[in-house]
Amino acid sequence: MRPPLEIVAVTGSTNADLREREHAPHGTALLADRQTAGKGRLGRVWESPPGANIQLSVVLRPALPIARVPMLCLATAVAVAEVCGEIYRIKWPNDVLAPDGRKVAGILAEMETLGGEIDRVIMGVGINVAAAPPLPTAASLLEIDGLSRDRDELARELVGGILSGTSRVGADPESVLEDWRARSSTIGAAVRVGEVSGVATGIDAEGALWVLDDRGQRHRILAGDVEMIG
Ligand code: BTN
């Protein structure tokens, strides 16, 4: 049985909290009403109005090679998009977007290794459930689809989805990639990632994005921010 979801009113960062708990078992999950030092990808800050949003981290202890960590993120992105609803799409690698392209959720995975292997991955998810930060690029689920959700219920559903989705990475990675592709707004789109512009043609088993530029050259991209240019 997995540990119950722990809910705190305020903390610095749920990812940082779980990183400190070195012996927390697989499936340990922590949800905060508010974070004072929320972390985003690529060293950014994750801001979220207090109250009805999800700031959640989950401890994963998968028996997988380190190269599979990006796939854990892709599986998590699918789980996040699923709890958000049918209309939401994933932008590579794991932002969840509203149909108008505004971001409703993001994922930050942090790994601890032991002897060159994964010890644990802290999978952090932020979802703008009922309120978004005041940025033109952000939106909340409520403002997009008008549905009011029980935040704690949604978080519990999400923990279940993350644990079942990531558990498929070892045994059936192709099914994870298929689910990700089916939810993706990136594949087939004209994109710019750093210096590279072209059409996103696919992702591979290490979660890398492939882009074909207009000179016919293929690029394999491991990390970055995708800008839609079509
Ligand atoms: C991103 O899109 O940049 C990733 C955002 C991840 C935010 C979540 S909120 C819960 C967890 N704790 C953190 O400090 N960050 C992640």
Short mmCIF file of C-alpha atoms and ligand atoms in Angstrom, two decimals:
data_model
loop_
_atom_site.label_atom_id
_atom_site.label_comp_id
_atom_site.label_asym_id
_atom_site.label_seq_id
_atom_site.Cartn_x
_atom_site.Cartn_y
_atom_site.Cartn_z
CA MET A 1 0.00 0.00 0.00
CA ARG A 2 1.32 3.44 -0.82
CA PRO A 3 1.80 6.11 1.87
CA PRO A 4 -1.15 8.56 2.26
CA LEU A 5 -0.91 11.98 0.65
CA GLU A 6 0.56 14.47 3.12
CA ILE A 7 -0.76 18.03 2.90
CA VAL A 8 1.01 21.08 4.34
CA ALA A 9 -0.18 24.68 4.38
CA VAL A 10 3.11 26.31 3.47
CA THR A 11 6.64 25.24 2.72
CA GLY A 12 9.64 26.40 0.69
CA SER A 13 9.48 23.71 -1.98
CA THR A 14 7.86 20.28 -1.82
CA ASN A 15 10.70 18.94 -4.00
CA ALA A 16 13.30 20.27 -1.55
CA ASP A 17 11.36 18.80 1.40
CA LEU A 18 11.25 15.31 -0.09
CA ARG A 19 14.92 15.47 -1.12
CA GLU A 20 15.74 15.95 2.54
CA ARG A 21 13.84 12.80 3.48
CA GLU A 22 16.52 10.38 2.33
CA HIS A 23 14.67 7.24 3.33
CA ALA A 24 11.18 8.15 2.17
CA PRO A 25 9.66 5.11 0.43
CA HIS A 26 8.52 4.90 -3.17
CA GLY A 27 5.16 6.65 -3.50
CA THR A 28 5.65 9.19 -0.69
CA ALA A 29 3.69 12.26 -1.78
CA LEU A 30 3.63 15.78 -0.38
CA LEU A 31 1.13 18.50 -1.40
CA ALA A 32 1.46 22.15 -0.35
CA ASP A 33 -1.15 24.91 -0.38
CA ARG A 34 1.65 27.38 -0.91
CA GLN A 35 5.38 27.35 -1.66
CA THR A 36 7.68 30.25 -0.81
CA ALA A 37 10.60 29.02 -2.93
CA GLY A 38 8.97 26.92 -5.66
CA LYS A 39 11.48 25.69 -8.25
CA GLY A 40 10.88 25.45 -11.98
CA ARG A 41 12.86 23.84 -14.80
CA LEU A 42 16.16 25.26 -16.01
CA GLY A 43 16.78 27.10 -12.74
CA ARG A 44 13.60 29.15 -12.89
CA VAL A 45 11.19 30.04 -10.11
CA TRP A 46 7.74 28.41 -9.99
CA GLU A 47 5.15 30.91 -8.85
CA SER A 48 1.62 29.99 -7.96
CA PRO A 49 -1.10 31.94 -6.19
CA PRO A 50 -1.82 30.37 -2.77
CA GLY A 51 -4.77 28.14 -2.07
CA ALA A 52 -6.43 26.05 -4.64
CA ASN A 53 -3.52 24.97 -6.82
CA ILE A 54 -1.42 21.81 -6.85
CA GLN A 55 2.17 21.93 -5.66
CA LEU A 56 2.96 18.26 -5.36
CA SER A 57 6.05 16.08 -5.19
CA VAL A 58 6.27 12.30 -5.31
CA VAL A 59 9.21 10.03 -4.46
CA LEU A 60 9.97 7.41 -7.12
CA ARG A 61 12.47 4.62 -6.59
CA PRO A 62 12.49 2.88 -9.97
CA ALA A 63 14.86 0.02 -10.78
CA LEU A 64 15.89 1.64 -14.05
CA PRO A 65 19.05 2.97 -15.68
CA ILE A 66 19.65 6.72 -15.37
CA ALA A 67 19.02 7.11 -19.11
CA ARG A 68 15.36 6.28 -18.45
CA VAL A 69 14.74 9.32 -16.19
CA PRO A 70 13.46 11.50 -19.09
CA MET A 71 10.90 8.77 -19.82
CA LEU A 72 9.68 9.00 -16.22
CA CYS A 73 9.05 12.70 -16.91
CA LEU A 74 7.17 11.92 -20.12
CA ALA A 75 5.01 9.37 -18.28
CA THR A 76 4.34 11.97 -15.58
CA ALA A 77 3.38 14.56 -18.21
CA VAL A 78 0.83 12.11 -19.61
CA ALA A 79 -0.57 11.53 -16.11
CA VAL A 80 -0.82 15.29 -15.53
CA ALA A 81 -2.54 15.91 -18.88
CA GLU A 82 -4.99 13.09 -18.13
CA VAL A 83 -6.11 14.52 -14.80
CA CYS A 84 -6.38 17.99 -16.33
CA GLY A 85 -8.75 16.81 -19.07
CA GLU A 86 -9.10 15.77 -22.69
CA ILE A 87 -8.44 19.22 -24.18
CA TYR A 88 -5.00 19.71 -22.61
CA ARG A 89 -1.83 18.96 -24.56
CA ILE A 90 1.84 18.35 -23.78
CA LYS A 91 4.58 20.57 -25.11
CA TRP A 92 7.99 18.87 -25.15
CA PRO A 93 9.33 17.85 -22.84
CA ASN A 94 6.63 18.09 -20.21
CA ASP A 95 4.69 21.33 -20.04
CA VAL A 96 0.92 20.91 -20.11
CA LEU A 97 -0.86 23.55 -22.16
CA ALA A 98 -4.39 24.80 -22.69
CA PRO A 99 -5.71 24.75 -26.28
CA ASP A 100 -4.72 28.42 -26.65
CA GLY A 101 -1.08 27.53 -25.84
CA ARG A 102 -0.98 28.95 -22.33
CA LYS A 103 0.72 26.80 -19.71
CA VAL A 104 -1.43 25.20 -17.01
CA ALA A 105 1.10 22.78 -15.50
CA GLY A 106 4.81 22.04 -15.29
CA ILE A 107 7.06 19.26 -14.06
CA LEU A 108 10.44 19.35 -12.34
CA ALA A 109 12.23 16.03 -11.78
CA GLU A 110 15.24 15.92 -9.48
CA MET A 111 17.37 12.80 -9.19
CA GLU A 112 19.61 11.47 -6.44
CA THR A 113 22.08 8.76 -7.41
CA LEU A 114 23.88 6.11 -5.40
CA GLY A 115 26.81 4.15 -6.81
CA GLY A 116 26.12 5.45 -10.32
CA GLU A 117 22.48 4.31 -10.24
CA ILE A 118 19.17 5.99 -9.51
CA ASP A 119 18.53 6.13 -5.79
CA ARG A 120 15.35 8.17 -6.14
CA VAL A 121 13.67 10.70 -8.36
CA ILE A 122 11.65 13.48 -6.80
CA MET A 123 8.91 14.21 -9.31
CA GLY A 124 7.48 17.68 -8.73
CA VAL A 125 4.28 18.87 -10.38
CA GLY A 126 2.70 22.30 -10.33
CA ILE A 127 -0.84 22.68 -11.71
CA ASN A 128 -2.70 25.98 -11.90
CA VAL A 129 -6.03 24.47 -10.87
CA ALA A 130 -8.04 27.53 -9.90
CA ALA A 131 -5.65 30.47 -10.30
CA ALA A 132 -2.66 31.30 -12.48
CA PRO A 133 0.24 33.66 -11.86
CA PRO A 134 -0.19 37.02 -13.64
CA LEU A 135 1.73 36.08 -16.78
CA PRO A 136 0.40 36.25 -20.35
CA THR A 137 1.75 32.73 -20.92
CA ALA A 138 -0.07 31.10 -17.96
CA ALA A 139 -3.66 30.02 -17.38
CA SER A 140 -5.64 28.03 -14.83
CA LEU A 141 -7.79 24.99 -15.56
CA LEU A 142 -10.78 26.87 -14.12
CA GLU A 143 -10.38 29.82 -16.44
CA ILE A 144 -9.95 27.53 -19.46
CA ASP A 145 -12.74 24.99 -18.96
CA GLY A 146 -14.88 26.50 -16.19
CA LEU A 147 -14.90 23.26 -14.18
CA SER A 148 -14.43 23.56 -10.43
CA ARG A 149 -12.35 20.71 -9.06
CA ASP A 150 -11.65 19.30 -5.60
CA ARG A 151 -7.93 20.05 -5.39
CA ASP A 152 -7.07 17.29 -2.90
CA GLU A 153 -9.09 14.72 -4.83
CA LEU A 154 -7.32 15.75 -8.05
CA ALA A 155 -3.93 15.47 -6.33
CA ARG A 156 -4.71 11.93 -5.10
CA GLU A 157 -5.81 10.93 -8.59
CA LEU A 158 -2.61 12.44 -9.95
CA VAL A 159 -0.36 10.51 -7.54
CA GLY A 160 -2.06 7.28 -8.67
CA GLY A 161 -1.59 8.26 -12.32
CA ILE A 162 2.08 9.12 -11.82
CA LEU A 163 2.80 5.85 -10.03
CA SER A 164 1.02 3.70 -12.57
CA GLY A 165 2.35 5.64 -15.60
CA THR A 166 5.97 5.62 -14.44
CA SER A 167 5.76 1.93 -13.53
CA ARG A 168 5.31 1.18 -17.25
CA VAL A 169 8.61 2.81 -18.22
CA GLY A 170 10.66 -0.31 -17.49
CA ALA A 171 8.39 -2.98 -18.91
CA ASP A 172 6.67 -1.16 -21.76
CA PRO A 173 8.43 2.09 -22.67
CA GLU A 174 6.90 2.11 -26.15
CA SER A 175 3.39 2.41 -24.67
CA VAL A 176 4.54 5.45 -22.66
CA LEU A 177 5.92 7.08 -25.80
CA GLU A 178 2.70 6.29 -27.68
CA ASP A 179 0.58 7.92 -24.97
CA TRP A 180 2.89 10.93 -24.91
CA ARG A 181 2.77 11.32 -28.72
CA ALA A 182 -1.03 11.07 -28.68
CA ARG A 183 -1.14 14.01 -26.23
CA SER A 184 1.63 16.06 -27.80
CA SER A 185 1.18 19.48 -29.37
CA THR A 186 4.83 19.49 -30.44
CA ILE A 187 5.16 16.60 -32.90
CA GLY A 188 4.46 17.80 -36.43
CA ALA A 189 4.67 21.47 -35.42
CA ALA A 190 7.13 24.14 -36.62
CA VAL A 191 9.32 24.89 -33.63
CA ARG A 192 12.38 26.77 -32.47
CA VAL A 193 14.55 25.27 -29.72
CA GLY A 194 17.62 27.34 -28.97
CA GLU A 195 19.51 27.74 -32.25
CA VAL A 196 17.50 25.08 -34.08
CA SER A 197 14.36 25.80 -36.12
CA GLY A 198 12.38 23.27 -38.09
CA VAL A 199 9.63 20.69 -37.83
CA ALA A 200 9.50 18.47 -34.75
CA THR A 201 9.38 14.95 -36.15
CA GLY A 202 9.41 12.77 -33.05
CA ILE A 203 10.86 11.79 -29.69
CA ASP A 204 13.06 8.81 -28.98
CA ALA A 205 13.39 6.31 -26.15
CA GLU A 206 15.60 8.71 -24.19
CA GLY A 207 12.99 11.44 -24.43
CA ALA A 208 15.06 13.49 -26.90
CA LEU A 209 13.23 15.63 -29.46
CA TRP A 210 14.08 15.28 -33.15
CA VAL A 211 13.81 18.35 -35.36
CA LEU A 212 14.22 18.48 -39.14
CA ASP A 213 15.43 21.87 -40.32
CA ASP A 214 14.71 23.42 -43.73
CA ARG A 215 18.10 22.28 -45.09
CA GLY A 216 17.05 18.70 -44.41
CA GLN A 217 19.36 18.29 -41.42
CA ARG A 218 18.11 16.34 -38.40
CA HIS A 219 18.83 17.59 -34.86
CA ARG A 220 18.54 15.60 -31.64
CA ILE A 221 17.68 17.87 -28.71
CA LEU A 222 18.02 16.71 -25.13
CA ALA A 223 16.95 19.80 -23.20
CA GLY A 224 15.54 23.24 -23.86
CA ASP A 225 12.42 25.29 -24.34
CA VAL A 226 10.26 24.78 -27.39
CA GLU A 227 8.79 27.84 -29.04
CA MET A 228 5.99 27.22 -31.52
CA ILE A 229 6.68 29.22 -34.69
CA GLY A 230 4.02 27.88 -37.06
C1 BTN B 1 8.39 24.08 -14.71
O1 BTN B 1 7.49 24.06 -15.55
O2 BTN B 1 9.31 24.90 -14.78
C2 BTN B 1 8.37 23.08 -13.60
C3 BTN B 1 7.53 23.54 -12.44
C4 BTN B 1 7.50 22.55 -11.30
C5 BTN B 1 6.82 23.13 -10.08
C6 BTN B 1 6.60 22.09 -9.02
S1 BTN B 1 5.51 22.67 -7.74
C7 BTN B 1 5.88 21.27 -6.77
C8 BTN B 1 7.36 21.00 -6.94
N1 BTN B 1 8.13 21.77 -5.98
C9 BTN B 1 8.89 22.69 -6.56
O3 BTN B 1 9.64 23.49 -5.98
N2 BTN B 1 8.74 22.63 -7.90
C10 BTN B 1 7.82 21.58 -8.29
#
